[in-house]
Tab-separated table of C-alpha atoms and ligand atoms in Angstrom:
chain	number	residue	atom	x	y	z
A	26	MET	CA	121.898	55.596	-7.509
A	27	ARG	CA	123.616	57.402	-4.601
A	28	ARG	CA	126.893	59.088	-5.425
A	29	VAL	CA	129.398	59.129	-2.537
A	30	GLU	CA	132.579	61.153	-2.857
A	31	LEU	CA	135.648	60.265	-0.843
A	32	LYS	CA	139.136	61.682	-0.762
A	33	ASP	CA	142.091	59.894	-2.362
A	34	GLY	CA	143.929	57.423	-0.155
A	35	ALA	CA	142.469	56.105	3.088
A	36	ASP	CA	139.502	58.371	3.793
A	37	LEU	CA	138.352	56.781	7.027
A	38	ASP	CA	136.411	59.814	8.290
A	39	GLY	CA	134.673	60.308	4.959
A	40	PHE	CA	133.756	56.645	4.776
A	41	ARG	CA	132.387	56.601	8.330
A	42	ARG	CA	130.301	59.692	7.615
A	43	ALA	CA	128.933	58.195	4.414
A	44	LEU	CA	128.233	54.899	6.138
A	45	ARG	CA	126.099	56.562	8.808
A	46	GLY	CA	123.986	58.224	6.160
A	47	LEU	CA	123.684	55.081	4.043
A	48	VAL	CA	122.686	52.939	7.017
A	49	ALA	CA	120.233	55.568	8.302
A	50	LEU	CA	118.510	55.624	4.905
A	51	GLY	CA	118.746	51.855	4.445
A	52	VAL	CA	120.575	52.230	1.109
A	53	GLU	CA	121.550	48.879	-0.439
A	54	PRO	CA	125.200	48.377	-1.497
A	55	ASP	CA	124.155	47.986	-5.164
A	56	GLU	CA	122.655	51.474	-5.086
A	57	VAL	CA	125.912	53.271	-4.243
A	58	ASP	CA	128.361	54.788	-6.688
A	59	TRP	CA	131.668	55.253	-4.792
A	60	ASN	CA	133.829	58.023	-6.245
A	61	ILE	CA	137.370	58.233	-4.925
A	62	GLY	CA	139.345	61.417	-5.467
A	63	ALA	CA	136.905	62.539	-8.148
A	64	ALA	CA	135.908	66.144	-8.692
A	65	PRO	CA	132.565	66.873	-7.020
A	66	SER	CA	129.643	66.188	-9.321
A	67	LEU	CA	128.676	69.303	-11.291
A	68	PHE	CA	125.031	68.542	-10.863
A	69	GLY	CA	125.207	67.811	-7.156
A	70	ASP	CA	123.694	64.752	-5.552
A	71	ALA	CA	120.012	64.453	-6.228
A	72	ALA	CA	119.490	63.040	-2.735
A	73	PRO	CA	122.342	63.999	-0.372
A	74	LEU	CA	123.045	61.784	2.616
A	75	PRO	CA	121.909	63.185	5.977
A	76	ALA	CA	124.810	64.952	7.717
A	77	ASP	CA	123.524	64.212	11.227
A	78	ALA	CA	122.858	60.460	10.984
A	79	PRO	CA	123.735	58.625	14.247
A	80	PRO	CA	126.876	56.472	14.533
A	81	VAL	CA	126.465	52.829	13.533
A	82	PRO	CA	127.196	50.547	16.509
A	83	LEU	CA	129.474	47.792	15.218
A	84	PRO	CA	131.303	44.917	16.923
A	85	ARG	CA	134.886	45.921	17.705
A	86	PRO	CA	136.503	43.496	15.189
A	87	VAL	CA	134.365	44.975	12.408
A	88	GLY	CA	135.516	48.491	13.353
A	89	ALA	CA	139.150	47.333	13.366
A	90	LEU	CA	138.715	45.664	9.985
A	91	ILE	CA	137.261	48.852	8.509
A	92	GLU	CA	140.226	50.896	9.787
A	93	SER	CA	142.617	48.494	8.135
A	94	VAL	CA	140.832	47.833	4.833
A	95	VAL	CA	140.266	51.511	3.995
A	96	CYS	CA	144.074	51.705	3.685
A	97	HIS	CA	144.127	49.147	0.842
A	98	ARG	CA	144.573	50.272	-2.755
A	99	ASP	CA	141.685	48.176	-4.008
A	100	PRO	CA	139.144	50.620	-5.518
A	101	GLU	CA	136.328	48.314	-4.385
A	102	ARG	CA	137.312	48.509	-0.721
A	103	TYR	CA	134.533	50.899	0.343
A	104	ALA	CA	131.851	48.980	-1.522
A	105	LEU	CA	132.989	45.716	0.090
A	106	LEU	CA	132.985	47.292	3.545
A	107	HIS	CA	129.535	48.709	2.974
A	108	ARG	CA	128.280	45.211	2.092
A	109	LEU	CA	129.843	43.892	5.288
A	110	VAL	CA	128.272	46.594	7.448
A	111	ARG	CA	124.871	46.142	5.803
A	112	ARG	CA	124.880	42.474	6.733
A	113	VAL	CA	126.142	43.139	10.273
A	114	VAL	CA	123.425	45.685	11.004
A	115	ARG	CA	120.860	43.251	9.646
A	116	GLY	CA	121.813	40.775	12.359
A	117	GLU	CA	124.902	38.867	11.186
A	118	ARG	CA	126.958	40.310	14.027
A	119	ASP	CA	129.440	37.449	14.178
A	120	MET	CA	129.888	37.176	10.440
A	121	LEU	CA	133.664	37.725	10.673
A	122	ASP	CA	133.860	34.300	12.309
A	123	HIS	CA	132.609	32.741	9.074
A	124	HIS	CA	135.945	32.538	7.325
A	125	ALA	CA	134.546	30.633	4.346
A	126	ASP	CA	132.106	33.421	3.521
A	127	PRO	CA	133.454	34.892	0.239
A	128	LEU	CA	133.058	38.490	1.417
A	129	VAL	CA	134.763	37.781	4.750
A	130	HIS	CA	137.518	35.902	2.945
A	131	ARG	CA	138.143	38.732	0.502
A	132	LEU	CA	138.221	41.352	3.244
A	133	ALA	CA	140.590	39.198	5.290
A	134	LEU	CA	143.013	39.158	2.349
A	135	LEU	CA	142.872	42.942	2.040
A	136	ASP	CA	143.390	43.290	5.791
A	137	LYS	CA	146.359	40.948	5.674
A	138	ALA	CA	148.005	42.841	2.826
A	139	VAL	CA	147.662	46.116	4.734
A	140	ARG	CA	149.110	44.634	7.925
A	141	ARG	CA	152.019	43.213	6.003
A	142	ASP	CA	152.662	46.595	4.425
A	143	LEU	CA	152.561	48.268	7.859
A	144	HIS	CA	155.007	45.732	9.177
A	145	LYS	CA	157.373	46.364	6.257
A	146	MET	CA	157.227	50.122	6.735
A	147	HIS	CA	157.865	49.818	10.488
A	148	ALA	CA	160.764	47.462	9.883
A	149	PHE	CA	162.430	48.858	6.760
A	150	LEU	CA	162.029	52.621	6.886
A	151	ARG	CA	165.377	54.300	7.604
A	152	PHE	CA	165.966	57.905	8.573
A	153	HIS	CA	168.876	59.875	7.118
A	154	GLU	CA	170.375	62.897	8.780
A	155	VAL	CA	169.976	65.983	6.604
A	156	ARG	CA	171.306	69.507	6.903
A	157	ASP	CA	168.774	71.863	8.374
A	158	PRO	CA	169.019	75.512	7.177
A	159	ASP	CA	169.027	76.581	10.876
A	160	GLY	CA	171.850	74.184	11.671
A	161	GLY	CA	169.561	71.889	13.727
A	162	GLU	CA	169.400	68.110	13.564
A	163	ARG	CA	166.722	66.823	11.224
A	164	TYR	CA	166.007	63.397	9.782
A	165	LEU	CA	164.428	62.444	6.539
A	166	ALA	CA	163.134	59.097	5.295
A	167	TRP	CA	161.813	57.913	1.973
A	168	PHE	CA	159.570	54.865	1.705
A	169	GLU	CA	157.331	53.332	-0.960
A	170	PRO	CA	154.421	51.522	0.664
A	171	ASP	CA	152.081	49.375	-1.418
A	172	HIS	CA	148.953	50.792	0.242
A	173	PHE	CA	147.665	54.014	1.809
A	174	ILE	CA	149.190	53.327	5.194
A	175	VAL	CA	151.200	56.484	5.845
A	176	GLU	CA	148.805	58.007	8.353
A	177	ALA	CA	148.252	54.666	10.057
A	178	THR	CA	151.999	54.327	10.722
A	179	ALA	CA	152.307	57.768	12.332
A	180	PRO	CA	151.746	56.679	15.984
A	181	PHE	CA	154.499	54.072	15.640
A	182	PHE	CA	157.102	56.562	14.396
A	183	VAL	CA	156.070	59.323	16.806
A	184	GLU	CA	156.437	56.961	19.728
A	185	ARG	CA	159.795	55.613	18.524
A	186	PHE	CA	161.386	58.886	17.483
A	187	GLU	CA	159.567	61.359	19.683
A	188	SER	CA	162.691	63.359	20.550
A	189	LEU	CA	163.824	63.908	16.936
A	190	VAL	CA	162.647	66.273	14.236
A	191	TRP	CA	161.793	64.156	11.213
A	192	THR	CA	159.955	63.950	7.930
A	193	ILE	CA	158.766	60.831	6.163
A	194	LEU	CA	158.121	61.188	2.454
A	195	THR	CA	156.254	58.660	0.323
A	196	PRO	CA	154.526	58.674	-3.062
A	197	VAL	CA	151.161	58.526	-1.250
A	198	GLY	CA	151.604	61.119	1.470
A	199	SER	CA	154.041	62.498	4.020
A	200	LEU	CA	154.435	62.958	7.759
A	201	GLN	CA	156.294	65.659	9.596
A	202	TRP	CA	157.094	65.638	13.335
A	203	ASP	CA	158.672	68.614	15.136
A	204	ARG	CA	158.858	67.003	18.614
A	205	ARG	CA	155.431	68.403	19.513
A	206	SER	CA	153.009	68.050	16.650
A	207	LEU	CA	152.436	65.899	13.633
A	208	THR	CA	151.551	67.279	10.219
A	209	ILE	CA	150.116	65.032	7.551
A	210	GLY	CA	151.077	66.257	4.116
A	211	PRO	CA	150.778	65.422	0.428
A	212	ALA	CA	152.529	62.843	-1.754
A	213	ALA	CA	156.215	63.447	-2.508
A	214	LEU	CA	159.010	62.511	-4.904
A	215	ARG	CA	162.138	60.677	-3.791
A	216	PRO	CA	164.612	63.343	-2.607
A	217	GLU	CA	167.965	63.490	-4.434
A	218	GLY	CA	171.157	62.339	-2.725
A	219	LEU	CA	169.503	60.840	0.342
A	220	ASP	CA	172.221	58.292	0.872
A	221	ARG	CA	175.282	60.538	0.732
A	222	ASP	CA	177.266	61.910	3.683
A	223	ASP	CA	175.067	60.348	6.254
A	224	ARG	CA	176.046	59.605	9.856
A	225	PHE	CA	172.688	58.059	10.593
A	226	ALA	CA	173.133	55.464	7.850
A	227	GLU	CA	176.513	54.572	9.281
A	228	GLY	CA	174.970	54.241	12.719
A	229	TRP	CA	172.331	51.885	11.386
A	230	GLN	CA	174.911	49.774	9.652
A	231	ARG	CA	176.974	49.437	12.823
A	232	TYR	CA	173.877	48.628	14.857
A	233	TYR	CA	172.792	45.991	12.341
A	234	GLU	CA	176.224	44.386	12.265
A	235	SER	CA	176.331	44.213	16.047
A	236	THR	CA	172.880	42.595	16.341
A	237	PHE	CA	173.296	40.274	13.350
A	238	ASN	CA	173.305	36.654	14.482
A	239	PRO	CA	175.536	34.644	12.165
A	240	ALA	CA	174.013	31.378	13.401
A	241	ARG	CA	170.725	32.355	11.834
A	242	VAL	CA	171.960	33.151	8.385
A	243	ASN	CA	169.327	31.948	5.992
A	244	PRO	CA	169.539	34.016	2.819
A	245	THR	CA	166.223	32.693	1.469
A	246	ALA	CA	164.361	33.662	4.618
A	247	MET	CA	166.182	36.994	4.698
A	248	ARG	CA	165.056	37.787	1.181
A	249	ALA	CA	161.502	36.710	1.966
A	250	GLU	CA	161.444	38.849	5.090
A	251	MET	CA	163.277	41.804	3.583
A	252	PRO	CA	162.420	41.867	-0.143
A	253	ARG	CA	164.956	43.429	-2.513
A	254	LYS	CA	162.594	46.304	-3.223
A	255	TYR	CA	163.462	47.760	0.218
A	256	TRP	CA	167.237	47.298	0.001
A	257	ALA	CA	167.907	50.559	-1.784
A	258	ASN	CA	166.733	52.468	1.298
A	259	LEU	CA	168.538	50.282	3.829
A	260	PRO	CA	172.046	51.355	4.796
A	261	GLU	CA	172.716	47.974	6.395
A	262	ALA	CA	171.974	46.112	3.152
A	263	ALA	CA	175.529	46.923	2.042
A	264	ALA	CA	176.898	44.943	4.977
A	265	ILE	CA	174.879	41.777	4.349
A	266	PRO	CA	177.083	39.972	1.767
A	267	ALA	CA	180.227	40.270	3.906
A	268	MET	CA	178.383	39.158	7.020
A	269	ILE	CA	176.966	36.104	5.258
A	270	ARG	CA	180.456	35.140	4.104
A	271	SER	CA	181.875	35.365	7.629
A	272	ALA	CA	178.902	33.618	9.295
A	273	PRO	CA	180.175	30.000	9.592
A	274	ALA	CA	183.354	31.011	11.421
A	275	ARG	CA	181.401	33.285	13.749
A	276	VAL	CA	178.891	30.518	14.549
A	277	GLN	CA	181.710	28.235	15.650
A	278	ALA	CA	183.159	30.973	17.843
A	279	MET	CA	179.729	31.638	19.342
A	280	ILE	CA	179.070	28.005	20.202
A	281	GLU	CA	182.360	27.821	21.998
A	282	ALA	CA	182.037	31.112	23.832
A	283	GLU	CA	178.363	31.363	24.688
A	284	ALA	CA	177.188	30.750	28.236
A	285	ALA	CA	173.620	29.590	28.542
A	286	VAL	CA	171.808	32.275	30.479
A	287	PRO	CA	168.037	31.833	30.338
A	288	ARG	CA	166.180	34.952	29.247
A	289	ARG	CA	163.011	36.408	30.643
A	290	ARG	CA	160.167	35.418	28.326
A	291	THR	CA	157.100	37.475	27.598
A	292	PRO	CA	154.738	34.880	26.104
A	293	ASP	CA	151.701	37.125	25.853
A	294	LYS	CA	153.574	39.794	23.935
A	295	ALA	CA	155.144	37.257	21.622
A	296	VAL	CA	151.839	35.531	20.994
A	297	ALA	CA	150.092	38.824	20.281
A	298	ALA	CA	152.852	39.773	17.863
A	299	MET	CA	152.645	36.405	16.137
A	300	ALA	CA	148.868	36.509	15.934
A	301	ARG	CA	149.069	39.800	14.070
A	302	GLN	CA	151.088	38.076	11.356
A	303	GLU	CA	148.370	35.580	10.477
A	304	PRO	CA	150.335	33.080	8.409
A	305	ALA	CA	148.188	31.562	5.657
A	306	THR	CA	150.162	28.348	5.167
A	307	LEU	CA	152.410	26.041	7.140
A	308	ALA	CA	155.391	27.198	5.061
A	309	GLU	CA	154.625	30.800	5.968
A	310	LEU	CA	154.308	29.899	9.643
A	311	ASN	CA	157.669	28.138	9.517
A	312	ARG	CA	159.240	31.101	7.804
A	313	ILE	CA	158.050	33.268	10.688
A	314	ILE	CA	159.368	30.789	13.219
A	315	ARG	CA	162.755	30.739	11.505
A	316	ALA	CA	163.085	34.404	10.624
A	317	ALA	CA	160.894	36.710	12.651
A	318	GLU	CA	160.676	35.149	16.055
A	319	PRO	CA	164.092	36.222	17.296
A	320	MET	CA	163.145	39.830	16.579
A	321	ILE	CA	160.169	39.500	18.875
A	322	SER	CA	161.521	37.672	21.842
A	323	GLY	CA	164.900	36.176	21.116
A	324	PRO	CA	165.783	32.498	21.074
A	325	LEU	CA	165.122	30.405	24.103
A	326	VAL	CA	168.755	30.736	25.128
A	327	PRO	CA	171.446	32.862	23.613
A	328	GLY	CA	173.563	30.457	21.644
A	329	ALA	CA	170.802	28.195	20.319
A	330	THR	CA	171.628	28.071	16.648
A	331	GLN	CA	168.207	28.249	15.068
A	332	ALA	CA	164.534	27.587	15.507
A	333	VAL	CA	163.599	24.056	14.490
A	334	PRO	CA	160.152	23.876	12.904
A	335	GLY	CA	158.135	20.713	12.340
A	336	GLU	CA	158.684	18.350	9.423
A	337	GLY	CA	156.306	16.169	7.441
A	338	PRO	CA	153.369	16.350	5.097
A	339	VAL	CA	150.353	18.578	5.583
A	340	GLY	CA	147.423	16.196	6.039
A	341	ALA	CA	149.569	13.553	7.810
A	342	ALA	CA	147.296	11.203	9.748
A	343	ILE	CA	149.575	11.232	12.792
A	344	ALA	CA	151.388	14.200	14.297
A	345	ILE	CA	154.092	13.396	16.803
A	346	VAL	CA	155.041	16.086	19.287
A	347	GLY	CA	158.319	15.951	21.210
A	348	GLU	CA	159.766	18.309	23.787
A	349	GLN	CA	162.356	20.527	22.095
A	350	PRO	CA	165.188	20.132	19.589
A	351	GLY	CA	168.357	18.629	20.981
A	352	ASP	CA	171.972	19.396	20.149
A	353	ARG	CA	171.923	17.725	16.687
A	354	GLU	CA	168.536	19.114	15.774
A	355	ASP	CA	169.746	22.606	16.718
A	356	VAL	CA	172.683	22.293	14.331
A	357	GLU	CA	170.779	20.676	11.447
A	358	GLY	CA	167.555	22.636	11.846
A	359	ARG	CA	165.426	19.454	11.628
A	360	PRO	CA	163.510	17.644	14.372
A	361	PHE	CA	164.412	14.183	15.651
A	362	VAL	CA	167.702	13.643	13.872
A	363	GLY	CA	169.837	12.966	16.976
A	364	PRO	CA	169.992	9.791	19.120
A	365	ALA	CA	166.419	10.097	20.472
A	366	GLY	CA	165.206	10.754	16.929
A	367	GLN	CA	166.961	7.657	15.628
A	368	LEU	CA	165.351	5.548	18.347
A	369	LEU	CA	161.979	7.066	17.502
A	370	THR	CA	162.458	6.318	13.795
A	371	ARG	CA	163.239	2.667	14.576
A	372	ALA	CA	160.242	2.321	16.892
A	373	LEU	CA	157.947	3.922	14.327
A	374	GLU	CA	159.130	1.452	11.684
A	375	GLU	CA	158.530	-1.481	14.020
A	376	ALA	CA	155.058	-0.120	14.726
A	377	GLY	CA	154.316	0.068	10.986
A	378	ILE	CA	154.374	3.875	10.765
A	379	ALA	CA	156.537	5.388	8.020
A	380	ARG	CA	158.401	8.322	9.536
A	381	SER	CA	158.049	10.238	6.263
A	382	ALA	CA	154.251	9.911	6.424
A	383	ALA	CA	154.028	11.372	9.939
A	384	TYR	CA	154.354	15.013	10.961
A	385	LEU	CA	157.112	15.430	13.561
A	386	THR	CA	157.419	18.526	15.664
A	387	ASN	CA	158.226	19.816	19.122
A	388	ALA	CA	156.385	21.727	21.825
A	389	VAL	CA	159.307	24.160	22.048
A	390	LYS	CA	161.172	25.276	18.945
A	391	HIS	CA	164.602	26.182	20.323
A	392	PHE	CA	167.256	24.074	21.998
A	393	LYS	CA	167.712	24.987	25.647
A	394	PHE	CA	171.000	23.934	27.122
A	395	VAL	CA	173.704	24.669	29.602
A	396	ALA	CA	177.245	24.940	28.230
A	397	ARG	CA	179.893	22.716	29.819
A	398	GLY	CA	183.115	23.421	27.978
A	399	LYS	CA	182.396	22.494	24.385
A	400	ARG	CA	179.428	20.308	25.325
A	401	ARG	CA	175.874	21.597	25.408
A	402	LEU	CA	173.779	19.776	27.953
A	403	HIS	CA	170.011	19.629	27.477
A	404	GLN	CA	167.842	21.559	29.947
A	405	SER	CA	164.098	21.046	30.242
A	406	PRO	CA	161.943	24.019	29.242
A	407	THR	CA	159.853	25.702	31.911
A	408	ALA	CA	156.036	25.818	31.792
A	409	GLY	CA	156.324	29.491	30.744
A	410	GLU	CA	158.526	28.541	27.821
A	411	VAL	CA	156.085	25.846	26.759
A	412	LYS	CA	153.330	28.435	26.860
A	413	HIS	CA	155.456	30.813	24.807
A	414	TYR	CA	155.569	28.338	21.926
A	415	ARG	CA	152.054	26.981	22.240
A	416	TRP	CA	150.610	29.417	19.710
A	417	TRP	CA	152.869	27.966	17.036
A	418	LEU	CA	152.195	24.397	17.927
A	419	MET	CA	148.454	24.968	17.698
A	420	LYS	CA	148.846	26.804	14.381
A	421	GLU	CA	150.996	23.984	13.010
A	422	LEU	CA	148.426	21.387	13.998
A	423	ALA	CA	145.649	23.489	12.500
A	424	PHE	CA	147.523	23.494	9.171
A	425	VAL	CA	148.457	19.796	9.287
A	426	ARG	CA	145.038	18.593	10.534
A	427	PRO	CA	146.192	15.179	11.802
A	428	ARG	CA	143.670	12.574	12.890
A	429	LEU	CA	145.746	11.812	15.966
A	430	VAL	CA	148.336	13.771	17.958
A	431	VAL	CA	150.858	11.589	19.795
A	432	THR	CA	152.755	13.341	22.573
A	433	LEU	CA	156.168	12.057	23.642
A	434	GLY	CA	156.906	12.773	27.295
A	435	ALA	CA	155.600	15.238	29.851
A	436	THR	CA	156.477	18.513	28.128
A	437	ALA	CA	154.536	17.697	24.980
A	438	ALA	CA	151.598	16.448	27.061
A	439	LEU	CA	151.680	19.713	29.029
A	440	ALA	CA	151.642	21.709	25.790
A	441	LEU	CA	148.573	19.866	24.504
A	442	THR	CA	146.585	19.598	27.743
A	443	GLY	CA	147.692	22.677	29.688
A	444	ARG	CA	148.228	20.526	32.776
A	445	SER	CA	150.918	18.372	34.250
A	446	VAL	CA	150.449	14.800	32.975
A	447	SER	CA	151.960	11.752	34.655
A	448	VAL	CA	153.030	9.999	31.479
A	449	LEU	CA	153.694	6.537	32.881
A	450	ARG	CA	150.361	6.447	34.719
A	451	GLU	CA	148.222	8.120	32.066
A	452	ARG	CA	149.809	6.808	28.859
A	453	GLY	CA	147.272	5.902	26.195
A	454	PRO	CA	144.436	7.694	24.369
A	455	MET	CA	143.511	11.144	25.701
A	456	GLY	CA	141.407	13.999	24.313
A	457	PHE	CA	143.418	17.151	23.584
A	458	GLY	CA	140.556	19.590	23.025
A	459	ASP	CA	140.391	19.944	19.265
A	460	TRP	CA	142.500	16.849	18.723
A	461	GLU	CA	142.272	13.146	19.385
A	462	GLY	CA	145.400	12.455	21.374
A	463	PHE	CA	147.659	9.711	22.607
A	464	VAL	CA	150.170	10.067	25.433
A	465	THR	CA	153.359	8.036	25.545
A	466	VAL	CA	156.928	8.273	26.820
A	467	HIS	CA	159.748	10.236	25.237
A	468	PRO	CA	162.438	8.164	23.488
A	469	SER	CA	165.168	9.980	25.435
A	470	HIS	CA	163.620	8.479	28.593
A	471	LEU	CA	164.329	5.059	27.055
A	472	LEU	CA	167.903	6.078	26.243
A	473	ARG	CA	168.514	6.988	29.878
A	474	LEU	CA	167.435	3.597	31.267
A	475	PRO	CA	170.302	1.286	32.252
A	476	ALA	CA	170.780	-1.409	29.588
A	477	GLY	CA	169.015	-4.633	30.498
A	478	GLU	CA	165.675	-6.292	30.623
A	479	GLY	CA	163.882	-3.254	32.023
A	480	ALA	CA	165.079	-1.082	29.157
A	481	GLU	CA	164.047	-3.667	26.582
A	482	ARG	CA	160.604	-3.961	28.102
A	483	ALA	CA	160.234	-0.173	28.141
A	484	TYR	CA	161.174	-0.056	24.460
A	485	ARG	CA	158.678	-2.817	23.593
A	486	ASP	CA	155.965	-0.922	25.503
A	487	PHE	CA	156.839	2.199	23.520
A	488	VAL	CA	156.523	0.327	20.218
A	489	SER	CA	153.257	-1.161	21.324
A	490	ASP	CA	151.951	2.338	22.218
A	491	LEU	CA	152.848	3.518	18.722
A	492	ARG	CA	151.160	0.446	17.214
A	493	ARG	CA	148.045	1.241	19.241
A	494	ALA	CA	148.137	4.822	18.026
A	495	ARG	CA	148.336	3.550	14.441
A	496	GLY	CA	145.362	1.282	15.140
A	497	LEU	CA	143.346	4.264	16.382
A	498	VAL	CA	144.077	6.174	13.200
A	499	GLU	CA	143.258	3.241	10.935
A	500	GLY	CA	140.100	2.589	12.916
A	501	ALA	CA	139.188	6.257	12.584
A	502	GLY	CA	139.879	6.228	8.848
B	609	URA	N1	163.948	15.355	21.479
B	609	URA	C1	162.809	15.992	21.140
B	609	URA	O1	161.873	16.090	21.914
B	609	URA	N2	162.723	16.512	19.938
B	609	URA	C2	163.672	16.448	19.033
B	609	URA	O2	163.510	16.983	17.948
B	609	URA	C3	164.851	15.758	19.406
B	609	URA	C4	164.980	15.232	20.631
């Protein structure tokens, strides 16, 4: 048996050193006894690992996974990583792509827990101004992470608060920044009286109140995103109950006052930020859409009330993708509940498709409009905006796994194909990459047609498209 000694916490350097030696000697994972934070063995190691073993070349995602997983509290983390590396160096270089592999699955869960913890520390750590013996400004924060992430968060806080002198204390380690250099220190106890006489806390509270969007009040999502455990350290938590109480009146005032000024979107940044969150279920994805997205890139237009996620059962045979929520959907937070939605529901019934059995969603998750007095007039999303939301749409479909994706109108077809589709000319079955697809018109197109024979024919054609789509699914079943 090989005894390997590592320091308490996330000993990345120690692990890398040990790994080199273990790989150089071809030691099997079952032959290693990992000792974390233990006193050195009195008898020494019968066969020490070579100190000068060469680095182990690993694919970049494996290196990134190691950096993350060493931060987890799981005492088996090093043994699991050693098993991973052993298999990679033996030729399974793309093994991280095999999500069903039990080892890969377990490591992915550890990685996810660490990322979540990092996110919580970045989002919920609050500095308090404290009196410095020299009379200088100094800030102090207390945080209780679940894992050994303190060192890993340092670059984030240094970059954000480079011009301040600060200390972060946690039960698993501390960080100190003096505007020039960072010192990593030992575990600490919660300092007394942190929340008294504190201008910084007041500042945070005012900032939070001014950025709080009453239209998005969703106490369940707020609690999920900001668990109670963190409230004690959050100055703004005191303001939440009053803000929730005043939200409905403020929403009304906002709707009336807000002008619709489109914002600059940064799809790549938003997508990268979303991808880091790795939702494990559709419900989790929807929670992110509802709660976290505005923090990353803001709603599609200021004044849109809320993100509108999809609706329907996971495993639905048919997924129906529209363009974006309309005025009613924006208020109710559900897709296809306004006039176009009612027409769609009727057409689905006539085509023999129960609305409740289908999954209904949109290419874009926020209502885009231009305000005209009290009315909010629909505006089509741009291609950039469709791209911005595409990550979610694809994730949703991956969770729902429909047998057929029906797109309504040009925007949805663009989202699924990545190209401009002439709906009237190309309507019918179409491959959408991973999905069997079917292109048809949008019900709001039917609502815009002047009443008469032409409109009735267009509606009948729409129903017959939906019937055909149903036939494809039943044929495929
Ligand atoms: N139009 C859409 O495309 N989607 C809705 O949810 C409502 C109207």
